[in-house]
mmCIF file of C-alpha atoms and ligand atoms in Angstrom:
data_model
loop_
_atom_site.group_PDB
_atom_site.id
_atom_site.type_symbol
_atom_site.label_atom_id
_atom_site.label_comp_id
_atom_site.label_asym_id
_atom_site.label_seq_id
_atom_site.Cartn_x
_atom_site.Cartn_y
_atom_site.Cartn_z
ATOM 1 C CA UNK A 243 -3.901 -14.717 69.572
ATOM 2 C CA UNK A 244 -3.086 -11.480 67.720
ATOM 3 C CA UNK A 245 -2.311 -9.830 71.207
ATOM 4 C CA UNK A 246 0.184 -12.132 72.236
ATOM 5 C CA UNK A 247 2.711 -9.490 72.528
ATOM 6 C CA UNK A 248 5.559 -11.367 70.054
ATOM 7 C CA UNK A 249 6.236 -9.520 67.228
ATOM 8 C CA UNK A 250 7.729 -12.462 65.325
ATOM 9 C CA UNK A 251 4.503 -14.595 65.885
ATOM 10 C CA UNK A 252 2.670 -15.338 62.826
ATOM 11 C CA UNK A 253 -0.379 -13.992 64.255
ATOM 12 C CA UNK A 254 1.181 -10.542 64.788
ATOM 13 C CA UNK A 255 2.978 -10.609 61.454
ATOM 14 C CA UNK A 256 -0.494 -10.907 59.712
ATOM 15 C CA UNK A 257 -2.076 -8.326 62.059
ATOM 16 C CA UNK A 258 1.036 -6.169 60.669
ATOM 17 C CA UNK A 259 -0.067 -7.190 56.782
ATOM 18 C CA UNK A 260 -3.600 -6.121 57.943
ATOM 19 C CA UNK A 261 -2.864 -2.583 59.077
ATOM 20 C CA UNK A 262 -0.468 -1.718 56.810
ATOM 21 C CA UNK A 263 -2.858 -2.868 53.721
ATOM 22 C CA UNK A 264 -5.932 -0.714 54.846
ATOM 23 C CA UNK A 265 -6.174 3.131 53.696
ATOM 24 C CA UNK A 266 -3.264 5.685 54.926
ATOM 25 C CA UNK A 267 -3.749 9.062 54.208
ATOM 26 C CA UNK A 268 -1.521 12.459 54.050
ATOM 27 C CA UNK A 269 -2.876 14.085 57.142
ATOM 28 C CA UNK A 270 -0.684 17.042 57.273
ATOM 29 C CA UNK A 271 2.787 18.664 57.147
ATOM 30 C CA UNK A 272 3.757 20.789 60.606
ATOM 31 C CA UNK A 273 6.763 23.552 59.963
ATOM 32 C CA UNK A 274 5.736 24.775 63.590
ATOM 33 C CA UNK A 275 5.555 23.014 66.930
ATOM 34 C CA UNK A 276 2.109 24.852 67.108
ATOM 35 C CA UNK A 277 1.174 22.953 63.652
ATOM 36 C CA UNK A 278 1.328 19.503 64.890
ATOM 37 C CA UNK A 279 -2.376 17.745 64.907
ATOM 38 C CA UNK A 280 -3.265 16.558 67.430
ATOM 39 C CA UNK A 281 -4.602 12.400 67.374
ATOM 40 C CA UNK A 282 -5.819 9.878 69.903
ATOM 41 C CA UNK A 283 -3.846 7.329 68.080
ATOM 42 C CA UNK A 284 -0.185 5.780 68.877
ATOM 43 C CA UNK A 285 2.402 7.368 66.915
ATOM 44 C CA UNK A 286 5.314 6.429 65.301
ATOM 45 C CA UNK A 287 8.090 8.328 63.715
ATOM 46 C CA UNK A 288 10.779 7.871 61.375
ATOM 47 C CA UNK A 289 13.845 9.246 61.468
ATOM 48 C CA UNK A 290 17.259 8.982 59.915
ATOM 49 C CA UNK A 291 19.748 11.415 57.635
ATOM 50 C CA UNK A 292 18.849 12.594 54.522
ATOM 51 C CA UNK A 293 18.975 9.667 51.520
ATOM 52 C CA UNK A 294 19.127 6.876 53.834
ATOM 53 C CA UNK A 295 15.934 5.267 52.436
ATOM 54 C CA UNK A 296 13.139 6.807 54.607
ATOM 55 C CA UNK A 297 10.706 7.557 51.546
ATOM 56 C CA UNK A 298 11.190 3.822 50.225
ATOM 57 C CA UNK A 299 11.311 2.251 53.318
ATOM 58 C CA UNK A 300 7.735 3.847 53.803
ATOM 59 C CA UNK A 301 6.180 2.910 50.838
ATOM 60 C CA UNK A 302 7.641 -0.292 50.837
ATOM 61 C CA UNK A 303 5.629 -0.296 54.286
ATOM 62 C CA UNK A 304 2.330 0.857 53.342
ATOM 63 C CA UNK A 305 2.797 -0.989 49.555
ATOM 64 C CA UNK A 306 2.467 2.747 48.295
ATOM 65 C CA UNK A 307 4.767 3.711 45.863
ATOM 66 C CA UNK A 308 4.535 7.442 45.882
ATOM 67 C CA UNK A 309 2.828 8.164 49.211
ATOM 68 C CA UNK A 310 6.192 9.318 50.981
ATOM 69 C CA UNK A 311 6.542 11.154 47.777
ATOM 70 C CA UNK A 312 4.974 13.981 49.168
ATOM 71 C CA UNK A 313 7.377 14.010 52.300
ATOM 72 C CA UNK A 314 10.095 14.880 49.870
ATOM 73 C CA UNK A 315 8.705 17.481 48.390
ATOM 74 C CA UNK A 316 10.265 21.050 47.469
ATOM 75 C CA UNK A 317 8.516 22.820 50.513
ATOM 76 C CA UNK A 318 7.990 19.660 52.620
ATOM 77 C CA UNK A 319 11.280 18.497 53.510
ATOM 78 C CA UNK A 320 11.960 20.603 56.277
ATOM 79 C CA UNK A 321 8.435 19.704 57.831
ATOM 80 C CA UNK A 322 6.943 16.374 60.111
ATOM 81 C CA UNK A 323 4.596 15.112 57.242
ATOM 82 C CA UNK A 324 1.677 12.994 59.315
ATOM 83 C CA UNK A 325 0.375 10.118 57.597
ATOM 84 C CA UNK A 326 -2.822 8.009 59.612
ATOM 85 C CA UNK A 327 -2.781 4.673 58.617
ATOM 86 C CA UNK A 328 -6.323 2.598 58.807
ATOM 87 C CA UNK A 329 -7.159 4.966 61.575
ATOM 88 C CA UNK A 330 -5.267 2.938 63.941
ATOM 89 C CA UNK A 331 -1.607 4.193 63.253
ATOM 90 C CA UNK A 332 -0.359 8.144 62.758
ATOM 91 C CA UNK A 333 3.013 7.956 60.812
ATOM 92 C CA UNK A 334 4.989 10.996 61.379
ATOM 93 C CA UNK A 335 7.867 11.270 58.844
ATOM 94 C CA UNK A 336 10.584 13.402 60.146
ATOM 95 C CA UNK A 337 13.186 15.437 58.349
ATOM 96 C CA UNK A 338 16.393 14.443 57.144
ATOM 97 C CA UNK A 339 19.105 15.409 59.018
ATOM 98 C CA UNK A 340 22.786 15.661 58.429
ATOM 99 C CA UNK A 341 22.747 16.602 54.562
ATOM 100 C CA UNK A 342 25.844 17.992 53.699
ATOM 101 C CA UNK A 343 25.088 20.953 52.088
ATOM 102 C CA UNK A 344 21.995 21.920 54.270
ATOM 103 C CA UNK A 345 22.648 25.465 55.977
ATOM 104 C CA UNK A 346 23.530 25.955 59.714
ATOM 105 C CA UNK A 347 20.358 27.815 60.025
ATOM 106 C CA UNK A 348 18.183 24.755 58.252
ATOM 107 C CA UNK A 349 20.050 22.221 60.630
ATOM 108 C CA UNK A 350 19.386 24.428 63.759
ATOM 109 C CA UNK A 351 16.022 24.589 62.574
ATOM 110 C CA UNK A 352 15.471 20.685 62.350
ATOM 111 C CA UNK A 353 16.635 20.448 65.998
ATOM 112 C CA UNK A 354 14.515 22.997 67.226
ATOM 113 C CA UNK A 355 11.173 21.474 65.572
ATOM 114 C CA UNK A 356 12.181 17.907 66.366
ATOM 115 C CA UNK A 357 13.279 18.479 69.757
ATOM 116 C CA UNK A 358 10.410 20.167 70.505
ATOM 117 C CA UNK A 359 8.162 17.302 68.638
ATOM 118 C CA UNK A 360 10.287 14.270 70.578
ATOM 119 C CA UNK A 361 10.372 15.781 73.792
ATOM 120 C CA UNK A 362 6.212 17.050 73.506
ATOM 121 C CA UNK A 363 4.683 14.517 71.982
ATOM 122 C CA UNK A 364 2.387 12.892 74.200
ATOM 123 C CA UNK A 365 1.192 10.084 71.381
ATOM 124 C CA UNK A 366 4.753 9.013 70.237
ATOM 125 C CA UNK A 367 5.026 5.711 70.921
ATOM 126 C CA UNK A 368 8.409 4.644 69.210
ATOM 127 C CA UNK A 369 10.827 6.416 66.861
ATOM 128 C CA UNK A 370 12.211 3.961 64.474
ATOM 129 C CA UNK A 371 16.061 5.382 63.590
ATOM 130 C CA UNK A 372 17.095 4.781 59.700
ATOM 131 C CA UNK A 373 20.659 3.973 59.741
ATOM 132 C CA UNK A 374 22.053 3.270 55.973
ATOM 133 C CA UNK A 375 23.602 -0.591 56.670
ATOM 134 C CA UNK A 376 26.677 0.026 54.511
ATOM 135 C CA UNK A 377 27.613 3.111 56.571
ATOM 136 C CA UNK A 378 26.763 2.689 60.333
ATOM 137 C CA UNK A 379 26.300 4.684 62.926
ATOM 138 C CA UNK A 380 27.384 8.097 62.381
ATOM 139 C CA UNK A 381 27.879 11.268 64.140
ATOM 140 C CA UNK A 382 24.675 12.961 63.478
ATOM 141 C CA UNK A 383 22.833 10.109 64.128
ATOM 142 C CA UNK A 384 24.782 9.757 67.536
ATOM 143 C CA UNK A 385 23.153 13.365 68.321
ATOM 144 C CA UNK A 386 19.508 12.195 67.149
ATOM 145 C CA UNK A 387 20.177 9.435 69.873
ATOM 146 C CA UNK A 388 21.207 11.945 72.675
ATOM 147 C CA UNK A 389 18.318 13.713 71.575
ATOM 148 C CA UNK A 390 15.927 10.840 72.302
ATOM 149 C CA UNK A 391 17.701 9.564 75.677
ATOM 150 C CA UNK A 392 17.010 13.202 76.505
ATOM 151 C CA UNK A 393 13.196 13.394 75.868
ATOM 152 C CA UNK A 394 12.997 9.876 77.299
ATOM 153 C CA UNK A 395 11.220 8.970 73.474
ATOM 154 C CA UNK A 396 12.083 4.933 72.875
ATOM 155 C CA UNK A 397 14.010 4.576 69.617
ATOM 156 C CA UNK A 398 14.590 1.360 67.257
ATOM 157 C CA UNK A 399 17.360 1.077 65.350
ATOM 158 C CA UNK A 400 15.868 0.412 61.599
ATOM 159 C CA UNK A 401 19.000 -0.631 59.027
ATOM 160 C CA UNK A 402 17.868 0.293 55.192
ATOM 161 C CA UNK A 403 19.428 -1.318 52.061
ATOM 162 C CA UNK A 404 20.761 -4.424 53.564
ATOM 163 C CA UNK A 405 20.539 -6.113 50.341
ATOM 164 C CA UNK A 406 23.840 -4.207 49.999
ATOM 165 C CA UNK A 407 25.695 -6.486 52.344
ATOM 166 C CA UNK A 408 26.323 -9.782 52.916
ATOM 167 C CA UNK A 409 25.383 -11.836 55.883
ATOM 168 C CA UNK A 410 28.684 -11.703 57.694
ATOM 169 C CA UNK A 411 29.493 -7.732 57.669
ATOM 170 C CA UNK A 412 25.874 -7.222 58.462
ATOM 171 C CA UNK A 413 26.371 -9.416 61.513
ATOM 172 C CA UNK A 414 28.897 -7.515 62.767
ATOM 173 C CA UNK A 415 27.671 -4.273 61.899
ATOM 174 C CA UNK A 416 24.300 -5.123 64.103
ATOM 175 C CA UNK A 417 26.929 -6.355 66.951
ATOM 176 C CA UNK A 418 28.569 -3.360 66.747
ATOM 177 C CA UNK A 419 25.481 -1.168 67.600
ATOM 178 C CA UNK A 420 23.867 -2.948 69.872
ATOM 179 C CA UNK A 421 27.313 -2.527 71.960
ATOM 180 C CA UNK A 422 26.504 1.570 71.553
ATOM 181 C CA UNK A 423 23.099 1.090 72.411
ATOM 182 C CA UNK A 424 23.499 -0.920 75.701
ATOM 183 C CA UNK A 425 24.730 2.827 76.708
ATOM 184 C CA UNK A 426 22.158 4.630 75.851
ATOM 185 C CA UNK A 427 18.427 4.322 78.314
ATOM 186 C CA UNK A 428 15.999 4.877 75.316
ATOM 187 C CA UNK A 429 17.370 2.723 72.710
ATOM 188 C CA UNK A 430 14.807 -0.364 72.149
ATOM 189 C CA UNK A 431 17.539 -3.277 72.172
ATOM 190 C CA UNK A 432 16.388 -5.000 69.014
ATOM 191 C CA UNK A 433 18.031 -4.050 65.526
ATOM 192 C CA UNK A 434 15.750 -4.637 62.624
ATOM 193 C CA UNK A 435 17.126 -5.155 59.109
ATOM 194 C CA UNK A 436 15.478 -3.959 56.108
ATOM 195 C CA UNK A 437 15.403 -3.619 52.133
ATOM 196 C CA UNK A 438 13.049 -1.909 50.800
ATOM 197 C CA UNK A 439 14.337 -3.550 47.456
ATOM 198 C CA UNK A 440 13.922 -6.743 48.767
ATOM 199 C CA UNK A 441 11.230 -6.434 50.953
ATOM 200 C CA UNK A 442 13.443 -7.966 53.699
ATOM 201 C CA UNK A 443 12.245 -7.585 56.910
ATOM 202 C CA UNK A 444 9.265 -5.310 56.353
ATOM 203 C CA UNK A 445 6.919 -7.677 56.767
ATOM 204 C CA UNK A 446 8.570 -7.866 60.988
ATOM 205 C CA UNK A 447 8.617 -4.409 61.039
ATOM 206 C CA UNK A 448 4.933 -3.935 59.888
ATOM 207 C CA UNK A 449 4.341 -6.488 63.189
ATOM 208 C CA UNK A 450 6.382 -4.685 65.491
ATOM 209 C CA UNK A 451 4.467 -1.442 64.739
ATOM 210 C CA UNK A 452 1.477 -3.083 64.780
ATOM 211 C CA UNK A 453 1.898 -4.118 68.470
ATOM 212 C CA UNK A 454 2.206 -0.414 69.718
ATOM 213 C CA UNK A 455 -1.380 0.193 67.792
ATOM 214 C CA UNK A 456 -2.752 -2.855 69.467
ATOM 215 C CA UNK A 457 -1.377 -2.148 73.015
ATOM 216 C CA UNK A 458 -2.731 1.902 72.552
ATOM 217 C CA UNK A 459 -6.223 0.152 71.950
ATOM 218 C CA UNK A 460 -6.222 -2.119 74.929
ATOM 219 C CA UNK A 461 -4.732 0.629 77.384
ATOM 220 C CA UNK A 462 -7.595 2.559 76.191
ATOM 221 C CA UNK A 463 -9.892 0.480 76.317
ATOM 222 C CA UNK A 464 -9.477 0.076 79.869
ATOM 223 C CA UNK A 465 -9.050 3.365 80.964
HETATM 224 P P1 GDP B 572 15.261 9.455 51.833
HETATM 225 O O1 GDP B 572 15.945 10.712 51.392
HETATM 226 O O2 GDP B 572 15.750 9.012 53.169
HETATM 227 O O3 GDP B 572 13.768 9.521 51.774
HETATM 228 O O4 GDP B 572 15.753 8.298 50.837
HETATM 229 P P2 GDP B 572 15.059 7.640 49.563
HETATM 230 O O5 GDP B 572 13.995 6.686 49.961
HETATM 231 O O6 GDP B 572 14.697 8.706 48.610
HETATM 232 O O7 GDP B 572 16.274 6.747 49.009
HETATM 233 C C1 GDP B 572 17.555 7.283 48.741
HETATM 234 C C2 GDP B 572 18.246 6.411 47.729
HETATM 235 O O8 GDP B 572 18.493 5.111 48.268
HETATM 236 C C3 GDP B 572 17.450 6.182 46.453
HETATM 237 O O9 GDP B 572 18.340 6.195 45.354
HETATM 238 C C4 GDP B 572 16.843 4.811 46.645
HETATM 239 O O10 GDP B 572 16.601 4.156 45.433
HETATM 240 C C5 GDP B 572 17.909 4.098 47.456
HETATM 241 N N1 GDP B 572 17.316 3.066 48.332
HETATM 242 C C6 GDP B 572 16.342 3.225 49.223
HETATM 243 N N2 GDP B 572 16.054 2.066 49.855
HETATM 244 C C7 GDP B 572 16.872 1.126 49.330
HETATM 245 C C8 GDP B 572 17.059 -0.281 49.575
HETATM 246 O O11 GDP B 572 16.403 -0.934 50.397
HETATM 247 N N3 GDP B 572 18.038 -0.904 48.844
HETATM 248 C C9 GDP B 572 18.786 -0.237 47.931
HETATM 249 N N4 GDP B 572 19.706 -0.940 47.280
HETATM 250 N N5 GDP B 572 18.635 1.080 47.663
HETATM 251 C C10 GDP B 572 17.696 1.758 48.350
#
């Protein structure tokens, strides 16, 4: 059954091949809380700091090469771009956080529009949290996460470039966090490793996203 509520089933693995293969299209980009579109759809949004692999990871997802292109924009990058995938799935694509050079006022900025997205959105169904695999969890991610235990928004810990470790250090590294998340009441326990090089791992992830599109449809279909 497609519904069987395992992501790792094969059934669910090919309903994630399924959505992610059908038509996803640049909705719009919101600067302002009062900007966001509104959708009867689950939502999902990615998050992470700025170069950790968000663009790639979502192309790699949606087999587009250039669609997160647009995300990254001159203009853009300071905005949630929403992408509707196969008119089961909004995408929201977050900003970067925690670039070095950005300016206090830009990073005050990204809290205030993603705090108020995170702790409004009534469609959000997951945030999936790009951490870089050869650098861990750092500070500014640590303040995304207090963020989201704050506005009560289940997160997923998302690792990008693991082709850049080996095995054994990536082991650990997942150990590691999912010590920090046991603390923390939104985090979604399971760690999912990706390369978007590779394609490691994106064929899971397209199944675990899939599920929250399937379980919006049932809950509304018995409403
Ligand atoms: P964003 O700023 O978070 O959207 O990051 P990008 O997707 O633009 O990627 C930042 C850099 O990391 C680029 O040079 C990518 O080529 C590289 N990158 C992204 N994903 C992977 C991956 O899975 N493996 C490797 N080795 N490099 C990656």
């Amino acid at each position: 059954m497609a519904d069987d509520g395992d992501p790792d089933s094969e059934a669910m693995i090919e309903a994630g091949r399924i959505l992610f293969a059908g038509a996803c299209d640049f909705v719009m980009g919101a600067a302002r809380e009062d900007q966001l579109p509104s959708t009867d759809l689950a939502e999902v949004a990615f998050a992470g700091r700025s170069n950790v692999g968000k663009s790639s990871l979502i192309n790699a997802l949606t087999g587009r090469k250039a669609l997160a292109r647009t995300s990254n924009t001159p203009g853009r990058t300071r905005e949630v771009n929403f992408f509707e995938l196969g008119g089961k799935l909004m995408i929201a694509d977050l900003p970067g956080y925690g670039y070095a050079r950005a300016s206090k006022s830009s990073i005050a900025n990204w809290t205030d529009l993603v705090e108020r997205y995170l702790k409004g959105r009534r469609p959000l169904r997951r945030v999936c949290l790009l951490i870089d695999a050869r650098h861990g969890l750092k500070d500014s991610d640590r303040a995304a996460m207090k963020l989201m235990d704050a506005a009560a928004v289940v997160y997923q810990i998302v690792l990008t470039k693991s082709d850049k470790m080996k095995d054994g250090p990536r082991a650990r590294l997942i150990g590691k966090i999912q010590a920090e998340l046991a603390k923390h009441t939104a985090a979604h326990p399971e760690i999912c490793a990706t390369s978007a090089v590779k394609g490691t791992g994106i064929a899971e992830l397209r199944a675990e996203l899939a599920l929250l599109a399937l379980e919006e449809k049932f809950s509304q279909s018995t409403i």
